[in-house]
Short mmCIF file of C-alpha atoms (C1' of nucleotides) in Angstrom, two decimals:
data_model
loop_
_atom_site.label_atom_id
_atom_site.label_comp_id
_atom_site.label_asym_id
_atom_site.label_seq_id
_atom_site.Cartn_x
_atom_site.Cartn_y
_atom_site.Cartn_z
CA MET A 1466 11.27 21.27 1.93
CA SER A 1467 11.38 21.33 -1.81
CA THR A 1468 14.64 19.47 -2.23
CA GLU A 1469 15.13 15.73 -2.02
CA ASN A 1470 12.57 14.26 0.25
CA PRO A 1471 13.86 10.81 1.25
CA GLN A 1472 10.52 9.88 2.73
CA ALA A 1473 8.81 10.44 -0.61
CA ALA A 1474 11.56 8.68 -2.51
CA GLY A 1475 11.29 5.66 -0.24
CA LEU A 1476 7.53 5.55 -0.53
CA ALA A 1477 7.71 5.81 -4.31
CA ALA A 1478 10.33 3.09 -4.48
CA LEU A 1479 8.27 0.76 -2.34
CA ALA A 1480 5.13 1.38 -4.34
CA GLY A 1481 7.17 1.00 -7.51
CA LEU A 1482 7.96 -2.56 -6.56
CA ILE A 1483 4.26 -3.33 -6.63
CA ALA A 1484 3.42 -1.07 -9.53
CA ASP A 1485 3.98 -3.61 -12.25
CA ARG A 1486 1.47 -6.07 -13.63
CA THR A 1487 3.81 -9.01 -13.46
CA ARG A 1488 5.15 -8.32 -10.01
CA ALA A 1489 1.66 -7.61 -8.75
CA ALA A 1490 0.51 -10.96 -10.09
CA CYS A 1491 3.37 -12.65 -8.23
CA LEU A 1492 2.57 -10.93 -4.97
CA LEU A 1493 -1.09 -11.85 -5.26
CA ALA A 1494 -0.22 -15.45 -6.01
CA LEU A 1495 2.13 -15.57 -3.06
CA LEU A 1496 -0.69 -14.39 -0.81
CA ASP A 1497 -1.56 -18.06 -0.47
CA GLY A 1498 1.26 -18.07 2.07
CA ARG A 1499 3.24 -20.77 0.36
CA ALA A 1500 6.57 -20.77 -1.42
CA TRP A 1501 6.54 -20.83 -5.22
CA THR A 1502 9.38 -21.56 -7.58
CA ALA A 1503 10.48 -18.96 -10.08
CA GLY A 1504 9.25 -21.13 -12.94
CA GLU A 1505 5.79 -21.56 -11.48
CA LEU A 1506 5.48 -17.83 -11.09
CA ALA A 1507 6.71 -17.23 -14.62
CA ARG A 1508 4.06 -19.54 -16.04
CA HIS A 1509 1.44 -18.05 -13.77
CA ALA A 1510 2.27 -14.53 -14.86
CA GLY A 1511 2.71 -15.46 -18.49
CA VAL A 1512 6.21 -14.09 -19.03
CA ALA A 1513 9.58 -15.58 -19.92
CA PRO A 1514 11.63 -17.08 -17.07
CA SER A 1515 14.36 -14.56 -17.73
CA THR A 1516 11.92 -11.72 -17.26
CA LEU A 1517 10.60 -13.13 -14.06
CA SER A 1518 14.04 -13.73 -12.70
CA GLU A 1519 14.72 -10.02 -12.80
CA HIS A 1520 11.44 -9.25 -11.13
CA LEU A 1521 12.20 -11.63 -8.29
CA GLY A 1522 15.58 -10.02 -7.87
CA ARG A 1523 14.00 -6.66 -7.34
CA LEU A 1524 11.31 -7.93 -5.00
CA VAL A 1525 13.84 -9.74 -2.85
CA ALA A 1526 16.21 -6.78 -2.81
CA GLY A 1527 13.28 -4.58 -1.80
CA GLY A 1528 12.51 -6.82 1.15
CA LEU A 1529 9.09 -7.90 -0.03
CA LEU A 1530 10.07 -11.49 -0.71
CA ALA A 1531 12.23 -14.00 1.09
CA GLU A 1532 14.01 -16.59 -0.97
CA GLU A 1533 15.29 -20.05 -0.34
CA ARG A 1534 17.47 -21.89 -2.80
CA GLN A 1535 17.13 -25.61 -3.08
CA GLY A 1536 19.20 -27.32 -5.71
CA ARG A 1537 18.32 -25.85 -9.02
CA HIS A 1538 15.11 -24.32 -7.70
CA ARG A 1539 14.58 -20.88 -6.28
CA TYR A 1540 11.69 -20.75 -3.87
CA VAL A 1541 10.24 -17.42 -2.91
CA ARG A 1542 7.56 -16.44 -0.42
CA LEU A 1543 6.30 -13.22 1.08
CA ALA A 1544 8.88 -11.89 3.49
CA ASP A 1545 6.55 -11.70 6.49
CA ALA A 1546 3.03 -11.02 7.68
CA ARG A 1547 3.53 -7.27 7.38
CA VAL A 1548 4.15 -7.54 3.68
CA ALA A 1549 1.17 -9.83 3.29
CA GLN A 1550 -1.00 -7.32 5.07
CA LEU A 1551 0.28 -4.52 2.90
CA VAL A 1552 -0.54 -6.37 -0.29
CA GLU A 1553 -3.94 -7.33 1.08
CA ASP A 1554 -4.70 -3.75 2.03
CA LEU A 1555 -3.72 -2.47 -1.37
CA ALA A 1556 -5.63 -5.19 -3.16
CA ALA A 1557 -8.69 -4.45 -1.07
CA GLN A 1558 -8.53 -0.87 -2.24
CA VAL A 1559 -8.78 -1.62 -5.95
CA PRO A 1560 -12.36 -1.00 -7.01
CA ALA A 1561 -14.53 -4.10 -6.98
CA ALA A 1562 -15.77 -3.21 -10.43
CA VAL A 1563 -12.32 -3.86 -11.83
CA VAL A 1564 -12.01 -7.29 -10.30
CA ARG A 1565 -15.49 -8.61 -10.92
CA ARG A 1566 -15.50 -9.82 -14.44
CA PRO A 1567 -17.57 -12.65 -15.79
CA PRO A 1568 -15.74 -15.98 -15.79
CA ARG A 1569 -14.58 -17.11 -19.21
CA SER A 1570 -15.19 -20.79 -18.72
CA LEU A 1571 -16.93 -23.31 -16.54
CA ARG A 1572 -13.63 -24.31 -15.00
CA GLU A 1573 -12.86 -20.74 -14.15
CA ALA A 1574 -16.31 -20.19 -12.71
CA SER A 1575 -16.13 -23.19 -10.40
CA ALA A 1576 -12.62 -22.27 -9.28
CA GLY A 1577 -13.87 -18.79 -8.47
CA ALA A 1578 -16.79 -20.18 -6.52
CA ALA A 1579 -14.48 -22.42 -4.51
CA LEU A 1580 -12.30 -19.44 -3.65
CA ALA A 1581 -15.33 -17.42 -2.62
CA ARG A 1582 -16.43 -20.22 -0.27
CA GLY A 1583 -13.15 -20.60 1.54
CA ARG A 1584 -9.49 -19.84 1.02
CA THR A 1585 -6.36 -18.88 2.85
CA CYS A 1586 -5.35 -15.26 2.95
CA TYR A 1587 -1.63 -15.53 3.60
CA ASP A 1588 -1.77 -17.34 6.93
CA HIS A 1589 -5.42 -17.12 7.96
CA LEU A 1590 -8.83 -18.17 6.66
CA ALA A 1591 -10.83 -15.98 4.31
CA GLY A 1592 -13.79 -16.05 1.98
CA ARG A 1593 -17.24 -16.98 3.14
CA LEU A 1594 -15.68 -19.45 5.58
CA GLY A 1595 -13.46 -16.78 7.10
CA THR A 1596 -16.29 -14.37 7.69
CA VAL A 1597 -18.62 -17.09 8.99
CA LEU A 1598 -16.06 -18.04 11.63
CA THR A 1599 -15.36 -14.41 12.46
CA ASP A 1600 -19.05 -13.66 12.84
CA ALA A 1601 -19.57 -16.72 15.03
CA LEU A 1602 -16.73 -15.63 17.30
CA THR A 1603 -18.27 -12.19 17.51
CA ARG A 1604 -21.79 -13.46 18.18
CA ARG A 1605 -20.51 -15.54 21.08
CA GLY A 1606 -18.75 -12.58 22.65
CA LEU A 1607 -15.29 -13.95 21.97
CA LEU A 1608 -14.34 -11.20 19.60
CA ARG A 1609 -15.48 -7.63 19.63
CA GLN A 1610 -15.74 -5.61 16.46
CA ASP A 1611 -17.99 -2.83 17.67
CA THR A 1612 -15.30 -0.71 19.29
CA GLY A 1613 -12.32 -1.85 17.26
CA PHE A 1614 -11.08 -5.34 16.66
CA ALA A 1615 -9.87 -7.42 19.61
CA LEU A 1616 -10.40 -10.74 21.34
CA THR A 1617 -12.24 -10.58 24.63
CA ASP A 1618 -10.98 -12.39 27.72
CA ALA A 1619 -13.51 -15.11 26.99
CA GLY A 1620 -12.10 -15.25 23.49
CA VAL A 1621 -8.57 -15.84 24.70
CA GLU A 1622 -9.88 -18.61 26.91
CA TRP A 1623 -11.83 -20.11 24.00
CA PHE A 1624 -8.70 -20.39 21.90
CA GLY A 1625 -7.13 -22.33 24.77
CA THR A 1626 -9.98 -24.79 25.09
CA ALA A 1627 -10.21 -25.17 21.33
CA GLY A 1628 -6.69 -26.47 21.35
CA VAL A 1629 -5.40 -23.50 19.42
CA PRO A 1630 -2.27 -22.25 21.10
CA LEU A 1631 -1.86 -18.48 21.15
CA ASP A 1632 1.48 -16.85 21.62
CA PRO A 1633 0.82 -13.53 23.33
CA GLY A 1634 4.51 -12.67 23.35
CA GLY A 1635 4.88 -12.05 19.65
CA ARG A 1636 5.19 -8.55 18.30
CA ARG A 1637 2.24 -9.20 16.04
CA PRO A 1638 -1.20 -8.11 17.23
CA LEU A 1639 -3.26 -11.03 18.43
CA ALA A 1640 -6.27 -10.03 16.42
CA ARG A 1641 -6.83 -7.62 13.62
CA GLY A 1642 -9.41 -7.25 10.90
CA CYS A 1643 -8.50 -8.05 7.33
CA LEU A 1644 -10.87 -6.84 4.66
CA ASP A 1645 -12.15 -9.80 2.70
CA TRP A 1646 -12.22 -8.95 -0.99
CA THR A 1647 -15.01 -11.32 -1.88
CA GLU A 1648 -17.18 -10.66 1.17
CA ARG A 1649 -16.23 -7.01 1.48
CA ARG A 1650 -16.33 -7.40 5.27
CA PRO A 1651 -13.53 -8.00 7.74
CA HIS A 1652 -12.41 -11.43 8.82
CA LEU A 1653 -10.08 -12.42 11.64
CA ALA A 1654 -6.37 -11.99 10.95
CA GLY A 1655 -3.34 -11.50 13.15
CA ALA A 1656 -1.71 -14.11 15.37
CA ALA A 1657 -5.05 -15.58 16.42
CA GLY A 1658 -6.26 -15.88 12.85
CA ALA A 1659 -3.03 -17.56 11.84
CA ALA A 1660 -3.19 -19.98 14.78
CA LEU A 1661 -6.78 -20.89 13.99
CA CYS A 1662 -5.96 -21.53 10.34
CA ARG A 1663 -2.92 -23.62 11.19
CA ARG A 1664 -4.90 -25.67 13.67
CA ALA A 1665 -7.79 -26.15 11.25
CA LEU A 1666 -5.50 -27.52 8.57
CA GLU A 1667 -3.47 -29.68 10.96
CA ALA A 1668 -6.51 -31.15 12.65
CA GLY A 1669 -8.27 -31.78 9.37
CA TRP A 1670 -11.13 -29.38 10.05
CA CYS A 1671 -10.35 -27.96 6.65
CA VAL A 1672 -8.38 -29.21 3.68
CA ARG A 1673 -6.81 -27.45 0.75
CA VAL A 1674 -8.55 -28.23 -2.50
CA GLY A 1675 -7.00 -27.90 -5.90
CA SER A 1676 -3.54 -26.49 -6.30
CA GLY A 1677 -4.12 -23.02 -4.98
CA ARG A 1678 -5.53 -21.18 -2.03
CA ALA A 1679 -8.99 -22.74 -1.95
CA VAL A 1680 -10.02 -24.47 1.27
CA ALA A 1681 -13.01 -26.67 2.08
CA VAL A 1682 -14.53 -27.75 5.38
CA THR A 1683 -14.47 -31.49 6.17
CA PRO A 1684 -17.25 -33.38 7.99
CA SER A 1685 -15.08 -33.41 11.10
CA GLY A 1686 -14.62 -29.67 10.72
CA GLU A 1687 -18.37 -29.23 10.51
CA ARG A 1688 -18.79 -31.01 13.83
CA VAL A 1689 -16.05 -29.02 15.49
CA PHE A 1690 -17.40 -25.69 14.28
CA SER A 1691 -20.85 -26.70 15.45
CA ASP A 1692 -19.61 -27.81 18.88
CA LEU A 1693 -17.20 -24.96 19.52
CA LEU A 1694 -18.92 -22.07 17.81
CA GLY A 1695 -22.53 -23.10 17.47
CA ILE A 1696 -22.42 -22.89 13.71
CA SER A 1697 -25.30 -24.93 12.33
CA GLY A 1698 -25.56 -26.17 8.80
CA ARG A 1699 -23.01 -25.21 6.21
CA PRO A 1700 -23.26 -21.44 5.90
CA TRP A 1701 -19.93 -21.35 4.01
CA LEU A 1702 -21.66 -23.03 1.08
CA GLU A 1703 -24.34 -20.39 0.80
CA THR A 1704 -23.70 -17.87 -1.90
CA GLY A 1705 -23.50 -14.32 -0.63
CA MET B 195 -4.61 -18.19 -15.11
CA SER B 196 -1.81 -16.93 -17.21
CA THR B 197 -3.84 -14.51 -19.32
CA GLU B 198 -4.94 -11.08 -18.26
CA ASN B 199 -5.36 -10.97 -14.54
CA PRO B 200 -7.53 -7.91 -13.79
CA GLN B 201 -6.79 -8.16 -10.09
CA ALA B 202 -3.07 -7.82 -10.76
CA ALA B 203 -3.61 -5.04 -13.26
CA GLY B 204 -5.71 -3.13 -10.77
CA LEU B 205 -3.19 -3.58 -8.00
CA ALA B 206 -0.35 -2.47 -10.25
CA ALA B 207 -2.32 0.56 -11.40
CA LEU B 208 -3.10 1.60 -7.84
CA ALA B 209 0.48 1.17 -6.71
CA GLY B 210 1.59 2.99 -9.85
CA LEU B 211 -0.25 6.07 -8.70
CA ILE B 212 1.93 6.17 -5.61
CA ALA B 213 5.09 4.97 -7.31
CA ASP B 214 6.38 8.33 -8.30
CA ARG B 215 8.54 10.64 -6.26
CA THR B 216 6.46 13.71 -6.94
CA ARG B 217 3.10 12.08 -6.37
CA ALA B 218 4.41 10.38 -3.24
CA ALA B 219 5.55 13.73 -1.91
CA CYS B 220 2.07 15.12 -2.52
CA LEU B 221 0.36 12.26 -0.76
CA LEU B 222 2.67 12.56 2.22
CA ALA B 223 2.08 16.29 2.41
CA LEU B 224 -1.67 15.77 2.23
CA LEU B 225 -1.45 13.40 5.18
CA ASP B 226 -1.84 16.50 7.32
CA GLY B 227 -5.52 16.11 6.51
CA ARG B 228 -5.90 19.53 5.03
CA ALA B 229 -6.58 20.74 1.53
CA TRP B 230 -3.65 22.12 -0.46
CA THR B 231 -3.72 24.15 -3.63
CA ALA B 232 -2.01 22.82 -6.73
CA GLY B 233 0.54 25.60 -6.56
CA GLU B 234 1.49 24.89 -2.97
CA LEU B 235 2.05 21.27 -3.81
CA ALA B 236 4.10 22.16 -6.88
CA ARG B 237 6.41 24.34 -4.80
CA HIS B 238 6.55 21.71 -2.10
CA ALA B 239 7.50 18.99 -4.56
CA GLY B 240 9.84 21.21 -6.52
CA VAL B 241 8.34 20.76 -9.97
CA ALA B 242 6.68 23.04 -12.50
CA PRO B 243 2.98 23.78 -12.03
CA SER B 244 2.24 22.16 -15.35
CA THR B 245 3.86 18.94 -14.23
CA LEU B 246 1.99 18.88 -11.00
CA SER B 247 -1.29 19.57 -12.69
CA GLU B 248 -0.98 16.32 -14.60
CA HIS B 249 -0.10 14.43 -11.44
CA LEU B 250 -3.14 15.77 -9.68
CA GLY B 251 -5.29 14.75 -12.61
CA ARG B 252 -4.11 11.17 -12.30
CA LEU B 253 -4.47 11.04 -8.54
CA VAL B 254 -7.99 12.40 -8.70
CA ALA B 255 -8.96 10.08 -11.53
CA GLY B 256 -7.55 7.18 -9.53
CA GLY B 257 -9.73 8.07 -6.58
CA LEU B 258 -6.90 8.87 -4.20
CA LEU B 259 -7.63 12.58 -4.05
CA ALA B 260 -10.78 14.62 -3.88
CA GLU B 261 -10.76 18.07 -5.40
CA GLU B 262 -12.64 21.24 -4.83
CA ARG B 263 -12.39 24.19 -7.17
CA GLN B 264 -12.63 27.64 -5.71
CA GLY B 265 -12.19 30.52 -8.07
CA ARG B 266 -8.84 30.16 -9.73
CA HIS B 267 -7.62 27.74 -7.10
CA ARG B 268 -7.79 23.96 -7.18
CA TYR B 269 -7.83 22.51 -3.72
CA VAL B 270 -7.11 18.83 -3.26
CA ARG B 271 -7.18 16.59 -0.22
CA LEU B 272 -6.99 12.86 0.41
CA ALA B 273 -10.21 11.26 -0.75
CA ASP B 274 -11.04 9.60 2.57
CA ALA B 275 -9.68 7.93 5.67
CA ARG B 276 -9.06 4.69 3.81
CA VAL B 277 -6.66 6.37 1.46
CA ALA B 278 -4.94 8.08 4.34
CA GLN B 279 -4.53 4.77 6.09
CA LEU B 280 -3.14 3.19 2.95
CA VAL B 281 -0.52 5.87 2.53
CA GLU B 282 0.35 5.68 6.21
CA ASP B 283 0.74 1.92 6.06
CA LEU B 284 2.96 2.11 3.03
CA ALA B 285 5.02 4.91 4.51
CA ALA B 286 5.43 2.95 7.73
CA GLN B 287 6.85 0.10 5.71
CA VAL B 288 9.71 2.06 4.18
CA PRO B 289 12.84 1.22 6.13
CA ALA B 290 13.59 3.66 8.92
CA ALA B 291 17.17 3.87 7.74
CA VAL B 292 16.02 5.57 4.57
CA VAL B 293 14.03 8.22 6.37
CA ARG B 294 16.39 9.03 9.18
CA ARG B 295 18.87 11.43 7.73
CA PRO B 296 20.66 14.13 9.62
CA PRO B 297 18.95 17.51 9.38
CA ARG B 298 20.67 19.95 7.05
CA SER B 299 20.00 23.06 9.09
CA LEU B 300 18.97 24.29 12.48
CA ARG B 301 15.57 25.26 11.12
CA GLU B 302 15.07 21.78 9.73
CA ALA B 303 16.17 20.16 12.97
CA SER B 304 13.76 22.12 15.09
CA ALA B 305 10.92 21.52 12.66
CA GLY B 306 11.65 17.80 12.83
CA ALA B 307 11.70 17.89 16.60
CA ALA B 308 8.34 19.67 16.69
CA LEU B 309 6.86 17.01 14.43
CA ALA B 310 8.28 14.24 16.58
CA ARG B 311 6.67 15.79 19.68
CA GLY B 312 3.20 16.07 18.26
CA ARG B 313 1.49 16.22 14.88
CA THR B 314 -1.67 15.26 13.11
CA CYS B 315 -1.71 12.06 11.13
CA TYR B 316 -4.53 12.73 8.68
CA ASP B 317 -7.35 13.19 11.19
CA HIS B 318 -5.87 11.98 14.48
CA LEU B 319 -2.97 12.81 16.78
CA ALA B 320 0.45 11.27 16.30
CA GLY B 321 4.06 11.62 17.35
CA ARG B 322 5.10 11.49 20.98
CA LEU B 323 1.83 13.15 21.93
CA GLY B 324 -0.22 10.55 20.10
CA THR B 325 1.49 7.61 21.73
CA VAL B 326 1.43 9.23 25.17
CA LEU B 327 -2.34 9.63 24.94
CA THR B 328 -2.76 6.12 23.55
CA ASP B 329 -0.64 4.65 26.33
CA ALA B 330 -2.56 6.60 28.97
CA LEU B 331 -5.86 5.29 27.62
CA THR B 332 -4.45 1.77 27.70
CA ARG B 333 -3.05 2.09 31.21
CA ARG B 334 -6.43 3.22 32.49
CA GLY B 335 -8.19 0.25 30.93
CA LEU B 336 -10.04 2.36 28.40
CA LEU B 337 -8.31 0.84 25.42
CA ARG B 338 -7.00 -2.65 25.05
CA GLN B 339 -4.04 -3.42 22.87
CA ASP B 340 -3.08 -6.82 24.25
CA THR B 341 -5.60 -8.85 22.28
CA GLY B 342 -6.06 -6.57 19.31
CA PHE B 343 -7.00 -2.92 19.28
CA ALA B 344 -10.38 -1.85 20.65
CA LEU B 345 -11.97 0.50 23.16
CA THR B 346 -13.35 -1.13 26.26
CA ASP B 347 -16.83 -0.35 27.58
CA ALA B 348 -15.20 1.96 30.10
CA GLY B 349 -13.40 3.56 27.21
CA VAL B 350 -16.59 4.30 25.34
CA GLU B 351 -17.97 5.84 28.49
CA TRP B 352 -14.81 7.90 28.98
CA PHE B 353 -15.18 9.45 25.57
CA GLY B 354 -18.68 10.49 26.55
CA THR B 355 -17.64 12.14 29.81
CA ALA B 356 -14.66 13.77 28.13
CA GLY B 357 -17.09 15.59 25.88
CA VAL B 358 -15.84 13.79 22.81
CA PRO B 359 -18.83 12.61 20.86
CA LEU B 360 -18.44 9.18 19.24
CA ASP B 361 -20.55 8.13 16.33
CA PRO B 362 -20.89 4.36 16.59
CA GLY B 363 -23.01 4.21 13.47
CA GLY B 364 -20.28 5.02 10.98
CA ARG B 365 -18.78 2.36 8.76
CA ARG B 366 -15.36 3.23 10.06
CA PRO B 367 -13.99 1.19 12.95
CA LEU B 368 -14.18 3.06 16.22
CA ALA B 369 -10.59 2.30 17.11
CA ARG B 370 -7.65 0.99 15.19
CA GLY B 371 -3.93 1.18 15.60
CA CYS B 372 -1.86 3.32 13.29
CA LEU B 373 1.85 2.73 13.28
CA ASP B 374 3.63 5.91 14.27
CA TRP B 375 6.64 6.44 12.05
CA THR B 376 8.62 8.44 14.57
CA GLU B 377 7.71 6.39 17.63
CA ARG B 378 7.56 3.06 15.79
CA ARG B 379 4.63 2.07 17.98
CA PRO B 380 0.90 2.25 17.36
CA HIS B 381 -1.24 5.20 18.29
CA LEU B 382 -5.01 5.55 18.34
CA ALA B 383 -6.67 6.04 14.97
CA GLY B 384 -10.14 5.35 13.64
CA ALA B 385 -13.31 7.25 14.48
CA ALA B 386 -12.33 7.63 18.14
CA GLY B 387 -8.88 8.95 17.27
CA ALA B 388 -10.41 11.43 14.86
CA ALA B 389 -12.98 12.57 17.39
CA LEU B 390 -10.34 13.05 20.06
CA CYS B 391 -8.17 15.08 17.72
CA ARG B 392 -11.04 17.25 16.56
CA ARG B 393 -12.11 17.92 20.13
CA ALA B 394 -8.57 18.69 21.25
CA LEU B 395 -8.16 21.30 18.55
CA GLU B 396 -11.62 22.78 19.01
CA ALA B 397 -11.32 23.02 22.77
CA GLY B 398 -7.82 24.45 22.61
CA TRP B 399 -6.18 21.49 24.33
CA CYS B 400 -3.78 21.53 21.42
CA VAL B 401 -2.92 24.08 18.75
CA ARG B 402 -1.31 23.81 15.38
CA VAL B 403 2.14 25.35 15.26
CA GLY B 404 3.86 26.54 12.15
CA SER B 405 2.29 25.97 8.80
CA GLY B 406 2.26 22.22 8.69
CA ARG B 407 1.17 19.23 10.70
CA ALA B 408 2.95 20.01 13.96
CA VAL B 409 0.80 20.31 17.07
CA ALA B 410 1.60 21.49 20.58
CA VAL B 411 -0.20 21.05 23.89
CA THR B 412 -1.53 24.19 25.59
CA PRO B 413 -1.56 24.79 29.36
CA SER B 414 -5.28 24.10 29.35
CA GLY B 415 -4.60 20.87 27.48
CA GLU B 416 -2.06 19.90 30.10
CA ARG B 417 -4.68 20.29 32.81
CA VAL B 418 -7.29 18.34 30.86
CA PHE B 419 -4.92 15.48 30.10
CA SER B 420 -3.89 15.39 33.73
CA ASP B 421 -7.48 15.40 35.00
CA LEU B 422 -8.95 13.01 32.48
CA LEU B 423 -6.07 10.63 31.86
CA GLY B 424 -3.76 11.06 34.82
CA ILE B 425 -0.90 12.24 32.67
CA SER B 426 1.57 14.08 34.86
CA GLY B 427 4.23 16.44 33.64
CA ARG B 428 4.81 16.91 29.94
CA PRO B 429 5.87 13.54 28.64
CA TRP B 430 5.31 14.69 25.06
CA LEU B 431 8.31 16.97 25.42
CA GLU B 432 10.64 14.18 26.42
CA THR B 433 12.76 12.93 23.59
CA GLY B 434 12.30 9.25 22.86
"C1'" DG C 1330 -10.66 47.25 -18.86
"C1'" DG C 1331 -6.09 45.74 -17.94
"C1'" DG C 1332 -2.83 43.15 -15.76
"C1'" DA C 1333 -1.42 39.72 -12.47
"C1'" DC C 1334 -2.17 35.20 -11.16
"C1'" DG C 1335 -3.32 30.14 -10.93
"C1'" DC C 1336 -4.09 26.40 -13.46
"C1'" DT C 1337 -4.27 23.51 -17.73
"C1'" DT C 1338 -3.11 21.74 -22.34
"C1'" DC C 1339 0.14 20.51 -25.68
"C1'" DG C 1340 4.41 19.30 -28.03
"C1'" DG C 1341 8.78 17.57 -27.50
"C1'" DC C 1342 12.58 15.51 -25.13
"C1'" DG C 1343 14.99 12.02 -22.60
"C1'" DC C 1344 15.17 8.27 -19.68
"C1'" DC C 1345 13.81 4.36 -17.35
"C1'" DG C 1346 12.01 -0.12 -17.23
"C1'" DG C 1347 9.76 -4.29 -18.99
"C1'" DC C 1348 10.08 -7.62 -22.49
"C1'" DC C 1349 12.35 -11.21 -25.17
"C1'" DG C 1350 15.83 -14.60 -26.98
"C1'" DA C 1351 20.43 -16.34 -26.80
"C1'" DA C 1352 23.94 -17.95 -24.20
"C1'" DG C 1353 25.93 -19.58 -19.90
"C1'" DC C 1354 26.02 -21.85 -15.34
"C1'" DG C 1355 24.88 -25.06 -11.80
"C1'" DT C 1356 22.05 -29.14 -10.54
"C1'" DC C 1357 19.90 -33.42 -11.08
"C1'" DA C 1358 18.80 -37.94 -13.33
"C1'" DG C 1359 19.93 -41.69 -16.05
"C1'" DC D 42 29.36 -38.66 -18.59
"C1'" DT D 43 25.67 -36.70 -20.79
"C1'" DG D 44 21.59 -34.60 -21.51
"C1'" DA D 45 17.63 -32.30 -19.52
"C1'" DC D 46 16.23 -28.80 -16.68
"C1'" DG D 47 15.83 -24.47 -13.91
"C1'" DC D 48 17.56 -20.28 -13.37
"C1'" DT D 49 20.44 -16.15 -14.51
"C1'" DT D 50 22.92 -12.67 -17.24
"C1'" DC D 51 23.28 -9.82 -21.16
"C1'" DG D 52 22.18 -7.10 -25.22
"C1'" DG D 53 18.76 -4.90 -27.71
"C1'" DC D 54 14.23 -3.25 -28.63
"C1'" DC D 55 10.28 -0.63 -27.57
"C1'" DG D 56 6.74 1.82 -25.14
"C1'" DG D 57 5.44 4.63 -21.46
"C1'" DC D 58 6.07 8.26 -18.40
"C1'" DG D 59 7.88 12.35 -16.10
"C1'" DC D 60 9.73 16.64 -17.07
"C1'" DC D 61 9.72 21.28 -19.01
"C1'" DG D 62 8.37 25.66 -21.45
"C1'" DA D 63 5.09 28.00 -24.28
"C1'" DA D 64 0.66 29.19 -24.97
"C1'" DG D 65 -4.13 29.55 -23.61
"C1'" DC D 66 -8.05 30.08 -20.41
"C1'" DG D 67 -10.55 31.57 -16.52
"C1'" DT D 68 -10.50 34.34 -12.17
"C1'" DC D 69 -9.48 38.04 -9.24
"C1'" DC D 70 -7.96 42.74 -8.12
"C1'" DC D 71 -7.08 47.39 -9.05
#
DNA sequence: GGGACGCTTCGGCGCCGGCCGAAGCGTCAG
DNA sequence: CTGACGCTTCGGCCGGCGCCGAAGCGTCCC
């Protein structure tokens, strides 16, 4: 037992990919589900392009990132939903006290507030908006969280009538809980969460605001959420 | 954005705790859910006691381990189920190719086979046994995995009649899937999984074999699983 | 009390890994 | 064609971290 444990070595290597400030910042940034260029990430992380290039090499080699070369640009994104979930889970584990720090400027404060109201979490909706939708689904008996985390039969039907196609064939679970790091409660993730988010953005129920992950509900979205889920008012604007 | 991202620093620090061969080996060993002494872990990991002592200090300070001092012994165990899940999730992510290596000896081969048949995964049952039970629950409509991962109402009732007390009040989800790293399929975890495992060991349906995490089904367990879940034969002995 | 034992602290060693700037390569625009 | 641009490779620097053995401390057993 004491000699060369490949399991441990693999685990350490995987964690080692994340165990660096700069790489961690990249992974968190990429949690918006979109593809970033190497230069954008370098500026975001505050290191030289040469430094970041090496980091990307390691992340890609380790299977955490997928890359796509276009002309002189190198686009990278999270390899798949599993990786996104892993990063989310780890990030959710870091003590809230570490993350909560007073904003340094008005701009930063308002950006933070926008993220707290609504944002994408890889491929699904999070923040106050994400939990409001998840709670509404639960209240209507479409989702059950009391004995686990799964859609009910009525829930599957609801997704159909809402015009949100669900692919039951995929290897991904249809529904799973994802711990929201601003709300500290679970919101809907998995194939259903991704489908709902995609539909909401396509149909204009929500729009991306700013350059990042923040998302806001449109007037049409308000109507739809009211009609389909009985959500009255604008609970996603209320501060926790 | 480019200056001092506490979120990233926290994530990197957390991952850094796991990103070491020796500490990873400890965490994996502690996944058996029991408390180990510092010396046992040092021998297991193949490093000097002094080295391991420092590792334990960091893991405890980082909140991954809980410690209990008894006389001249220092017992440590995983801090809670969240940490266990985190380690499991990470371990499940390391490529199977890395882990699968031919056994070096007959003893090692038979130990591996015993683990593949049945073992504890922190506080619930895993391996072939874990997935067999999970599948039986699913087949009987007690657990649904098609739209997520949750007990059904019939499932909650079943746990009651099976003499397995469930505490619905806890903050832990009643049921969640945990990816089995030998079966590569999910098995039942969460409060229900833990309760089932506890009951199975208490009632002698299963017993621990050897010194580690391996678990075997007793004749009485066979009868119970047949009566309560309609499991015929000994599917947990069949090699995948 | 004495000795064995388990754990911890400390100093020192060596290595690995992150960082940068300089230089080079391919791509795109004018 | 030429220059700007994005990315990569390389060399070199530096700090941090994991390792050990020696020494010390507390506990347990005889």
